[in-house]
Coordinates of C-alpha atoms (C1' of nucleotides) in Angstrom, one line a residue:
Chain Z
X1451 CA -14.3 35.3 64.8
X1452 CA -11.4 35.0 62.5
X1453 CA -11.3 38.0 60.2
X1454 CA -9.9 38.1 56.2
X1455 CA -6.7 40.0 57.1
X1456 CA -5.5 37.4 59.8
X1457 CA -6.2 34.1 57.9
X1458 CA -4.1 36.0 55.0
X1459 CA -1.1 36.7 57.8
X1460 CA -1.5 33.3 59.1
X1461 CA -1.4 31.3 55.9
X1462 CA 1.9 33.8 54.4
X1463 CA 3.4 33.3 58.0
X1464 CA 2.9 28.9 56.9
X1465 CA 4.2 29.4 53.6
X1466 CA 7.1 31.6 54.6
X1467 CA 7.7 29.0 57.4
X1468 CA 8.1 26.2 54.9
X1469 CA 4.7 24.4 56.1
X1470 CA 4.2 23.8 52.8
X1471 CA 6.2 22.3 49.8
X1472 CA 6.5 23.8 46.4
X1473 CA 3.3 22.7 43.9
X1474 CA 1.6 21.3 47.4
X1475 CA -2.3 21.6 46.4
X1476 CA -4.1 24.3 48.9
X1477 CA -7.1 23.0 49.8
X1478 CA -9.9 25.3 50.7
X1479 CA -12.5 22.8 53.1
X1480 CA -8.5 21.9 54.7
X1481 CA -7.3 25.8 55.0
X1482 CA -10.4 26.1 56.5
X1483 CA -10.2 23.6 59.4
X1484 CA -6.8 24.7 60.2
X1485 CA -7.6 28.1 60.2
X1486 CA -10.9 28.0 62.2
X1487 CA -11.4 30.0 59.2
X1488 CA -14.8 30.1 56.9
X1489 CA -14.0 29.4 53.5
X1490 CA -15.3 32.8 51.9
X1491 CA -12.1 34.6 54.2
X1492 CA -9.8 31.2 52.7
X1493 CA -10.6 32.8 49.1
X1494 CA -10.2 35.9 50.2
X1495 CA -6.6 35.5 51.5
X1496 CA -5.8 33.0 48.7
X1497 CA -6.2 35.6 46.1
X1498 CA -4.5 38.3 48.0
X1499 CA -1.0 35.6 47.8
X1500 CA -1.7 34.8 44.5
X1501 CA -1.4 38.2 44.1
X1502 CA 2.1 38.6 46.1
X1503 CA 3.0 35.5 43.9
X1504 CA 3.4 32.8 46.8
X1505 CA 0.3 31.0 45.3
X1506 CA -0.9 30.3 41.9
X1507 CA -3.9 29.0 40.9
X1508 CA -5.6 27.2 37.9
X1509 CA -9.9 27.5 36.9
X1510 CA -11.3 24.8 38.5
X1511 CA -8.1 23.1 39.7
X1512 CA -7.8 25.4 42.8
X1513 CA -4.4 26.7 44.7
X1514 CA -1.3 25.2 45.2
X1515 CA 2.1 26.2 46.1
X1516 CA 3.8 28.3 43.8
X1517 CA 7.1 27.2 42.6
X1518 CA 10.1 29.3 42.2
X1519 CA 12.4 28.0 39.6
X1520 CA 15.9 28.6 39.9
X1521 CA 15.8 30.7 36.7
X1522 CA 13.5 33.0 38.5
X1523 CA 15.4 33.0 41.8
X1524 CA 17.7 34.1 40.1
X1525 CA 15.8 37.0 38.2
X1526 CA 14.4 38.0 41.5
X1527 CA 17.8 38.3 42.7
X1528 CA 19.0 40.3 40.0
X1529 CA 15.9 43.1 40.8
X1530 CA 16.9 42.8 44.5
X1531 CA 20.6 43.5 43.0
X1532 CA 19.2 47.1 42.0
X1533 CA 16.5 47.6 43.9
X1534 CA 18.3 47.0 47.6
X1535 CA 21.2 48.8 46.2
X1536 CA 18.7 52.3 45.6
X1537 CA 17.6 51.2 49.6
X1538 CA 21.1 51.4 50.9
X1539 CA 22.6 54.3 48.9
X1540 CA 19.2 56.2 50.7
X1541 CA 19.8 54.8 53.9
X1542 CA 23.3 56.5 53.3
X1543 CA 21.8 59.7 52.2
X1544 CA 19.3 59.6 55.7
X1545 CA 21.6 58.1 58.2
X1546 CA 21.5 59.6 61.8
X1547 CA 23.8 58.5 64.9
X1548 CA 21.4 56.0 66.1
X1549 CA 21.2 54.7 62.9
X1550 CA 24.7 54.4 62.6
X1551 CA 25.4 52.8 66.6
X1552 CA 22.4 50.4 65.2
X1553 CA 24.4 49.1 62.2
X1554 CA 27.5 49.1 63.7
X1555 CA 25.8 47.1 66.6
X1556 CA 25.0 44.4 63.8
X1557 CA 28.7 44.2 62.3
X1558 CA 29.9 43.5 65.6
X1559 CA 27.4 40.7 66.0
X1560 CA 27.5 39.4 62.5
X1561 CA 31.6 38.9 62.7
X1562 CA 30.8 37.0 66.2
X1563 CA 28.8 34.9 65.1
X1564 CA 30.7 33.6 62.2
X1565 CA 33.9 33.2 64.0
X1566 CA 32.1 31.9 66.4
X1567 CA 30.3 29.3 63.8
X1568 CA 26.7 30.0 64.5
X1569 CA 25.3 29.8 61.4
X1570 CA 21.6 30.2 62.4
X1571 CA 22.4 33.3 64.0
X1572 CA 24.3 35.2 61.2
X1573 CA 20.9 34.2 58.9
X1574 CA 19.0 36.1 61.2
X1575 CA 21.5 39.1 61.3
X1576 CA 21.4 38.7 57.9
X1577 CA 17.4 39.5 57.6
X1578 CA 18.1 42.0 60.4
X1579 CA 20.7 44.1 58.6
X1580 CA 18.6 44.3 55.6
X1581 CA 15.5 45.0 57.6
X1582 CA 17.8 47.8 59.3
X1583 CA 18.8 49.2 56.0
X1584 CA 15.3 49.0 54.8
X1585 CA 13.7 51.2 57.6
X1586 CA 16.5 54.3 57.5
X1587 CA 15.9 54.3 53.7
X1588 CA 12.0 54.6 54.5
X1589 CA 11.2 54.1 50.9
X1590 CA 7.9 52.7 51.0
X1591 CA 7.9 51.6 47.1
X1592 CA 11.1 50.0 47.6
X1593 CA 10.4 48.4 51.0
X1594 CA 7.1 46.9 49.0
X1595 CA 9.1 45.4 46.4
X1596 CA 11.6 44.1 48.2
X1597 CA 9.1 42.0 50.9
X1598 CA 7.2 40.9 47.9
X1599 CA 10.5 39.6 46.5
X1600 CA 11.9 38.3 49.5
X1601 CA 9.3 36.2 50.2
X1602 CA 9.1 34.5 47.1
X1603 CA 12.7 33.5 47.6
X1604 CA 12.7 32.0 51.3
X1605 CA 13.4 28.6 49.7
X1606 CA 16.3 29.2 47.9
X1607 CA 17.3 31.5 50.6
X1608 CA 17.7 28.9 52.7
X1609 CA 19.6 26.8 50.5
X1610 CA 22.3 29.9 50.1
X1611 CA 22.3 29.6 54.0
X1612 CA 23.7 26.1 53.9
X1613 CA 26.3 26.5 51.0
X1614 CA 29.8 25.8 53.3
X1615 CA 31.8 28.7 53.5
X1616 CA 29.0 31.2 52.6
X1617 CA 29.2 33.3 55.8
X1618 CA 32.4 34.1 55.9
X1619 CA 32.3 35.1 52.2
X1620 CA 29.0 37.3 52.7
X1621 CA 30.8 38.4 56.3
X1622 CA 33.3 40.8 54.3
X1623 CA 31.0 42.1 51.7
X1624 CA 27.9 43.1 54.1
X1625 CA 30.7 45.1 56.1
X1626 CA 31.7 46.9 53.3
X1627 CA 27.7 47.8 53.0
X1628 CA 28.0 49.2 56.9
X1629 CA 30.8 50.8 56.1
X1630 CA 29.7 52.7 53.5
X1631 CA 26.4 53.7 54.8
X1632 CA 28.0 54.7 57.9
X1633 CA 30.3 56.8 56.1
X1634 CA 26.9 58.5 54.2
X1635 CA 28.8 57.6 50.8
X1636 CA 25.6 56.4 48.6
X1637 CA 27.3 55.7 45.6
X1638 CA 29.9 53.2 47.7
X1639 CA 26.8 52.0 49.3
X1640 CA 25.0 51.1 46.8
X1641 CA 28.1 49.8 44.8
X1642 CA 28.5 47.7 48.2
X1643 CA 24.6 46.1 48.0
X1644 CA 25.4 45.6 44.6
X1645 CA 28.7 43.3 44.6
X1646 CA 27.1 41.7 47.5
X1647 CA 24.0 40.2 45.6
X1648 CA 26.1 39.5 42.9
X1649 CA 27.9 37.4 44.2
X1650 CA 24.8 35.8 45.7
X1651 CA 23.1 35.2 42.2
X1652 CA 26.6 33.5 41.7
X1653 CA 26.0 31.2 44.0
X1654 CA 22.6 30.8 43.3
X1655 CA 23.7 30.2 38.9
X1656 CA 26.6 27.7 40.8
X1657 CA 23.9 25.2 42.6
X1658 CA 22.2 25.1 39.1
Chain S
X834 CA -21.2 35.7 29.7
X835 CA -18.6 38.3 31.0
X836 CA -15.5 36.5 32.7
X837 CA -13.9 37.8 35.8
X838 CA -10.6 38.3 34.4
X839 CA -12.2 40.5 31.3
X840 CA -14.0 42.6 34.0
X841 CA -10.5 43.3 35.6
X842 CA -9.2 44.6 32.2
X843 CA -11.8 46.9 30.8
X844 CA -11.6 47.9 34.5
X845 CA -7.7 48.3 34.4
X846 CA -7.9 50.0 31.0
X847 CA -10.7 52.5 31.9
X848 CA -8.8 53.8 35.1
X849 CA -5.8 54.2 32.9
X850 CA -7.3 55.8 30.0
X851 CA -8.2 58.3 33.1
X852 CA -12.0 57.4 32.9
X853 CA -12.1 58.3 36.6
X854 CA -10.7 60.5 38.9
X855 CA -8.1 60.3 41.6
X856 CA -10.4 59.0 44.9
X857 CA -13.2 58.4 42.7
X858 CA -15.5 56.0 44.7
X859 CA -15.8 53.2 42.5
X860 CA -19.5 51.4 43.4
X861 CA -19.7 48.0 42.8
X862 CA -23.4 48.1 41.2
X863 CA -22.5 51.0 38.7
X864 CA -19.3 48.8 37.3
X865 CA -21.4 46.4 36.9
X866 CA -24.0 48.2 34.7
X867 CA -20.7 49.5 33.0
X868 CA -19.6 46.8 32.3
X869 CA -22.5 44.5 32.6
X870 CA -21.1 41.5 34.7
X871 CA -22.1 40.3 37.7
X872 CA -21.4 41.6 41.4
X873 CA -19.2 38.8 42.0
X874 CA -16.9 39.0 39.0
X875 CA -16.7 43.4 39.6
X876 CA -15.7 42.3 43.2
X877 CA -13.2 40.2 41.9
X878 CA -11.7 42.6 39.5
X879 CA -11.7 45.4 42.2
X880 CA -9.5 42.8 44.5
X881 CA -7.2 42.7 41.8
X882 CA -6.6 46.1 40.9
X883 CA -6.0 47.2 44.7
X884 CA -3.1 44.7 44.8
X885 CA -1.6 46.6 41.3
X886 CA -1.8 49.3 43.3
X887 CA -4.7 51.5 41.2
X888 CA -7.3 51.1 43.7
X889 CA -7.7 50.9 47.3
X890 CA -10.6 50.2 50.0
X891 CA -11.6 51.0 52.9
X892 CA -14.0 48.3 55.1
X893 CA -17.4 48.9 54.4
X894 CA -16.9 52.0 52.7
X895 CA -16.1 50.7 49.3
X896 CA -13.4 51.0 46.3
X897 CA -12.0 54.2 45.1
X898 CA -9.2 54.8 42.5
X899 CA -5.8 55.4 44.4
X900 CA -4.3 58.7 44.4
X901 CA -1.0 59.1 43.8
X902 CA 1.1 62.1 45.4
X903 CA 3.7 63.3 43.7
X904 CA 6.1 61.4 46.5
X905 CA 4.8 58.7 45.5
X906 CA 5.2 59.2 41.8
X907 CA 9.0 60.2 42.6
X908 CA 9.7 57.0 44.8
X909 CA 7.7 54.9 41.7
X910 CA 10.5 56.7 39.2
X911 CA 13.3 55.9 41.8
X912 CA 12.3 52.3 41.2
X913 CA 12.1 52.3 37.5
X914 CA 15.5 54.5 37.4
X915 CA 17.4 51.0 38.5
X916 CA 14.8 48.6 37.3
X917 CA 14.5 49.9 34.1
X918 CA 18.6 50.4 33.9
X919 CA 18.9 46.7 34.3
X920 CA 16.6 46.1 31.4
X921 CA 18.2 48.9 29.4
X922 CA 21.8 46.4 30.1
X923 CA 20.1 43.1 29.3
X924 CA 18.4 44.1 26.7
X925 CA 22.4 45.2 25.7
X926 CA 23.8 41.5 26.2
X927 CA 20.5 39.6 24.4
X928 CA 20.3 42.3 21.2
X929 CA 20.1 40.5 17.9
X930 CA 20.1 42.0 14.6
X931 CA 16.1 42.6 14.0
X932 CA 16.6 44.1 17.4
X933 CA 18.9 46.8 16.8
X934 CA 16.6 47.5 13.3
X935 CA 14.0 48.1 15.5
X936 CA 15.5 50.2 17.8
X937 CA 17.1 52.6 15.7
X938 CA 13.4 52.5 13.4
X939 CA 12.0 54.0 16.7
X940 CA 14.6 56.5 17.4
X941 CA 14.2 58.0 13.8
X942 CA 10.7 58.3 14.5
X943 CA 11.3 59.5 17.7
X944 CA 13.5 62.2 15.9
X945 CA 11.0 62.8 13.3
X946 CA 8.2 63.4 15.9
X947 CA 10.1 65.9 17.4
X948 CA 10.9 67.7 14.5
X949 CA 7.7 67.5 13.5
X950 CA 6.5 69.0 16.8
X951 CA 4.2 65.8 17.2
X952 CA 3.9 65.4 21.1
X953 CA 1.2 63.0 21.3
X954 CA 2.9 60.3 18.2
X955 CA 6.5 60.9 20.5
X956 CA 4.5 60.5 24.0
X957 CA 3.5 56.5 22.2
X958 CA 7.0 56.1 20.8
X959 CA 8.5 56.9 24.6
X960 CA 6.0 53.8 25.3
X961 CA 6.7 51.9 22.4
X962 CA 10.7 52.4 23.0
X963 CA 10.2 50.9 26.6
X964 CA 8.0 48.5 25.8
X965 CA 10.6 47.2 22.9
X966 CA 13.7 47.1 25.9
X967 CA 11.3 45.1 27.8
X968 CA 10.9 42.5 24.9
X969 CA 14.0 42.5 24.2
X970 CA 15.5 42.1 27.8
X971 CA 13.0 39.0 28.2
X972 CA 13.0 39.5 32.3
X973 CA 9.8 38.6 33.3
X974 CA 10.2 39.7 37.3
X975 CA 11.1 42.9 35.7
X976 CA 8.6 43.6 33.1
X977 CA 5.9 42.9 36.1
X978 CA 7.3 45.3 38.0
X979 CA 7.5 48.2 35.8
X980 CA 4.5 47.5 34.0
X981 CA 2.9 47.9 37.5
X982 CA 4.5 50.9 38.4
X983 CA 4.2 52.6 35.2
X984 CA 0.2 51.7 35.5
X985 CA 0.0 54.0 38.7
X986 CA 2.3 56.7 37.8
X987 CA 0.2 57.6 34.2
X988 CA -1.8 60.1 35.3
X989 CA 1.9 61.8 35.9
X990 CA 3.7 60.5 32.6
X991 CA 1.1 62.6 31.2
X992 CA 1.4 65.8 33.1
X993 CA 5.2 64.9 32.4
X994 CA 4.8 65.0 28.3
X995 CA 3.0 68.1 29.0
X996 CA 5.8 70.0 30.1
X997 CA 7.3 72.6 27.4
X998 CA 10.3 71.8 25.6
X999 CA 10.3 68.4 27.5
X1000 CA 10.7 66.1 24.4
X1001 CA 13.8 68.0 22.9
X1002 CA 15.5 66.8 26.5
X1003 CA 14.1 63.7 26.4
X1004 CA 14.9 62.7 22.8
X1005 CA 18.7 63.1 23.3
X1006 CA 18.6 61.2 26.2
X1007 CA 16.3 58.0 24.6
X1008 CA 19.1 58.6 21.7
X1009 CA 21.8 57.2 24.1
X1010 CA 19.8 54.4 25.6
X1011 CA 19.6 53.4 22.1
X1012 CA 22.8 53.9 20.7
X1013 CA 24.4 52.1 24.3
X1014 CA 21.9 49.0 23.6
X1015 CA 22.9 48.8 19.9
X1016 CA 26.1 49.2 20.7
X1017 CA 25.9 45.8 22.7
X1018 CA 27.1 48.3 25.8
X1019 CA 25.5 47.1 29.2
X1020 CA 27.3 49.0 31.3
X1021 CA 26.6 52.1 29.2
X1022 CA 23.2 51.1 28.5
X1023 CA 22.4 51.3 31.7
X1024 CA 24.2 54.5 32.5
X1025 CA 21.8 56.0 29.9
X1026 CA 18.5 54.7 31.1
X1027 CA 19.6 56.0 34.5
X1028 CA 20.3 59.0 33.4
X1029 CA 16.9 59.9 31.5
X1030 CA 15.2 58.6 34.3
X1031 CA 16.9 61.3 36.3
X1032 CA 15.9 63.7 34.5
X1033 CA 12.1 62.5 34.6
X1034 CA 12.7 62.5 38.5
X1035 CA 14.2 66.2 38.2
X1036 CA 11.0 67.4 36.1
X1037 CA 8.7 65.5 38.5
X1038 CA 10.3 67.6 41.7
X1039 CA 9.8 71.0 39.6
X1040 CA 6.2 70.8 39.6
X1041 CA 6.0 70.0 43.4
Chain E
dG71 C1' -2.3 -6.9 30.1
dG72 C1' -3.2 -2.5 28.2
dT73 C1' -6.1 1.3 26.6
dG74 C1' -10.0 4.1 26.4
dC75 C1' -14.6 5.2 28.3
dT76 C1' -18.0 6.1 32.0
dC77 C1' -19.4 7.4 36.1
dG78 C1' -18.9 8.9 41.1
dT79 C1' -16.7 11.8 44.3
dA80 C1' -14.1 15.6 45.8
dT81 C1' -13.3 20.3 45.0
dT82 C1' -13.9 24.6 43.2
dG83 C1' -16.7 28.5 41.2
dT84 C1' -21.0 31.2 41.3
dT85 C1' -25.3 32.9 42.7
dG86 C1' -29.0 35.4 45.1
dA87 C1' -30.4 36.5 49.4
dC88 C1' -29.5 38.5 53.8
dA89 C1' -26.9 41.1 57.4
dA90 C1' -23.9 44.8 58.7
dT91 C1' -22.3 49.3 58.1
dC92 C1' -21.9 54.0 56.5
dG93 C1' -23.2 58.7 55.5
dC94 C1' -26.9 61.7 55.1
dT95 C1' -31.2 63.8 56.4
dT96 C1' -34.4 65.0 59.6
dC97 C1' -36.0 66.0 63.8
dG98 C1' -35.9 67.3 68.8
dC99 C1' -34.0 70.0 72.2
dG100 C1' -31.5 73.6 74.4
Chain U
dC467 C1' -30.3 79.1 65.4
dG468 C1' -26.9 75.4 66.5
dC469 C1' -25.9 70.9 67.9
dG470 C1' -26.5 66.1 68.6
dA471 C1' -29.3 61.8 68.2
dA472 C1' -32.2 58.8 65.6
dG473 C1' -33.9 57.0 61.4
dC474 C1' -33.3 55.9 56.5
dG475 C1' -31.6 54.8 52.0
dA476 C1' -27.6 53.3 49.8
dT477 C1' -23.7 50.4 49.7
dT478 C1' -20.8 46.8 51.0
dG479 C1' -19.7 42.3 53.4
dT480 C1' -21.0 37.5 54.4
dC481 C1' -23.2 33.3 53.9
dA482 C1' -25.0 28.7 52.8
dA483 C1' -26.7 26.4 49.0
dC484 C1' -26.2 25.2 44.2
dA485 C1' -23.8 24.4 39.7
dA486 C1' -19.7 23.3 37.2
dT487 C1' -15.6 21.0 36.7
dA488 C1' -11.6 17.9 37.3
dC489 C1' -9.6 13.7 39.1
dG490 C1' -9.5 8.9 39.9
dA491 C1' -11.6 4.2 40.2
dG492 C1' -13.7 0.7 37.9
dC493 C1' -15.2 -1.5 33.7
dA494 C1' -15.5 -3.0 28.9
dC495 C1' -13.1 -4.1 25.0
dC496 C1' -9.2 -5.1 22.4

DNA sequence: GGTGCTCGTATTGTTGACAATCGCTTCGCG
DNA sequence: CGCGAAGCGATTGTCAACAATACGAGCACC
């Protein structure tokens, strides 16, 4: 039997994924068949992403999609902006030597794969580095936060991704992040994080 | 009839109010005597609270009211330090006139209070001084969050306004917030709301 | 042809009853 | 007397049926 928690995982995994478009109606009896789920555990993990903000719903009008405006991509950035930067002046502060071979390790690959024009591949790096950042920091509050957040943003995140010229741009500026973190200098590192998401919510204001 | 979403704020307000302990069990048929709704609706309610983070549950052993360590309450601040700083600037850049009137109205009665030895009236202008950056800063993602974060961390904010001598320190510092704000200062307004935050962060490791 | 109304269907919200589980008490046994 | 197993009351989790509501099709009237 399919339990509450896994329909939950399974229907964020679909939404992350891009299954669904934005303001798409969630319908339970549907969720349901494609879940092998009953509907009482569809409720369930509709309310639990309502909750994390991927799903709104209306009385009597049921679930759909939540969309994220621009205007709030770009406030969500603007958290992320501070938040991430607290996460990798920490991961400065907590470093060890694996840490540091680790992030190093993801430079290295991150420059390859922009000269060598692999696009998909520095995204992923991309989510790597940050997921890298967020482990040595350990902050569970922040780590929270910034899933929540992240999520909500896939969409435009994506978008970013495409904008020509966007890697080699972010390339420099997440270096200066490893750097700094390497070198266990928070306030560079988090000044590092900081100039790099602003110049993402730059982008993001410039497709607007 | 008692609606679902008034259960889940009589519920919200009675665990902040500090109705119940820390790992209180909370049983679904005494809330609903309490608060005389339903089963349904209380379970509802309880859903809600445990994603803000006030109460948590365990399969088949019910809802209790989340304890929060003091690491927690010190990686909460962390987050407000920097979330809170970026409302302290906007609220710099969007200031209008009525504004800045009632800023400076609250920092006289801030002043007053303190002069007056009147903990309790400064403890609700410290909330009513936020509260007004958060207004006037306008960011909702923002506002979410530290309304959320400043739900579970009350039961420290007031051990915090307990602490001798702690509003003398205090009011200087919500002083410069204010002046930095009025003074249409983001840079510095942040600064300032970093830097009383800091100091709540420094308080909160002395009593560990 | 357009507009407003009525009704039917699809979908969601709610209920009370039932099943599963937990923690405690009691009892049996060494 | 101590320890573990079984039984019991309390509590939570799940369900299928029912009620309430919204959306859209069809119709009457202008």
């Amino acid at each position: 039997m399919v339990d509450d928690a896994q329909v939950r995982d399974e229907l964020r995994a679909a939404i992350l994924r891009g299954d669904f478009a934005p303001r798409q109606r969630l319908v339970e009896a549907d969720l349901c068949e494609q879940f092998g789920a009953r509907r009482f555990a569809v409720r369930a993990a509709l309310q639990d992403l309502v909750a994390e903000g991927l799903v709104e719903r209306q009385q009597n009008r049921g679930a759909r999609i939540r969309e994220i405006s621009l205007d709030e991509a770009i406030e969500i950035s603007e958290i992320r902006r501070v938040v991430e930067g607290l996460v990798a002046a920490r991961a400065a502060e907590r470093l060890t030597a694996a840490d540091a071979k680790r992030l190093t390790g993801i430079g290295r690959r991150m420059r390859e794969a922009v000269d060598g024009g692999e696009a998909a591949v520095y995204s992923d790096l991309n989510a790597e580095l940050h997921a890298a950042l967020r482990e040595i920091a350990r902050h569970e509050t922040a780590n929270r936060i910034v899933a929540q957040l992240h999520g909500q943003m896939v969409r435009h995140q994506f978008a970013l991704s495409r904008v020509p010229g966007r890697s080699a741009v972010s390339l420099a500026q997440h270096e200066a992040v490893i750097e700094a973190v390497v070198a266990r200098d928070p306030d560079a590192a988090e000044a590092a994080m900081r100039a790099h998401i602003t110049s993402v919510i730059e982008v993001l204001r410039s497709l607007g």
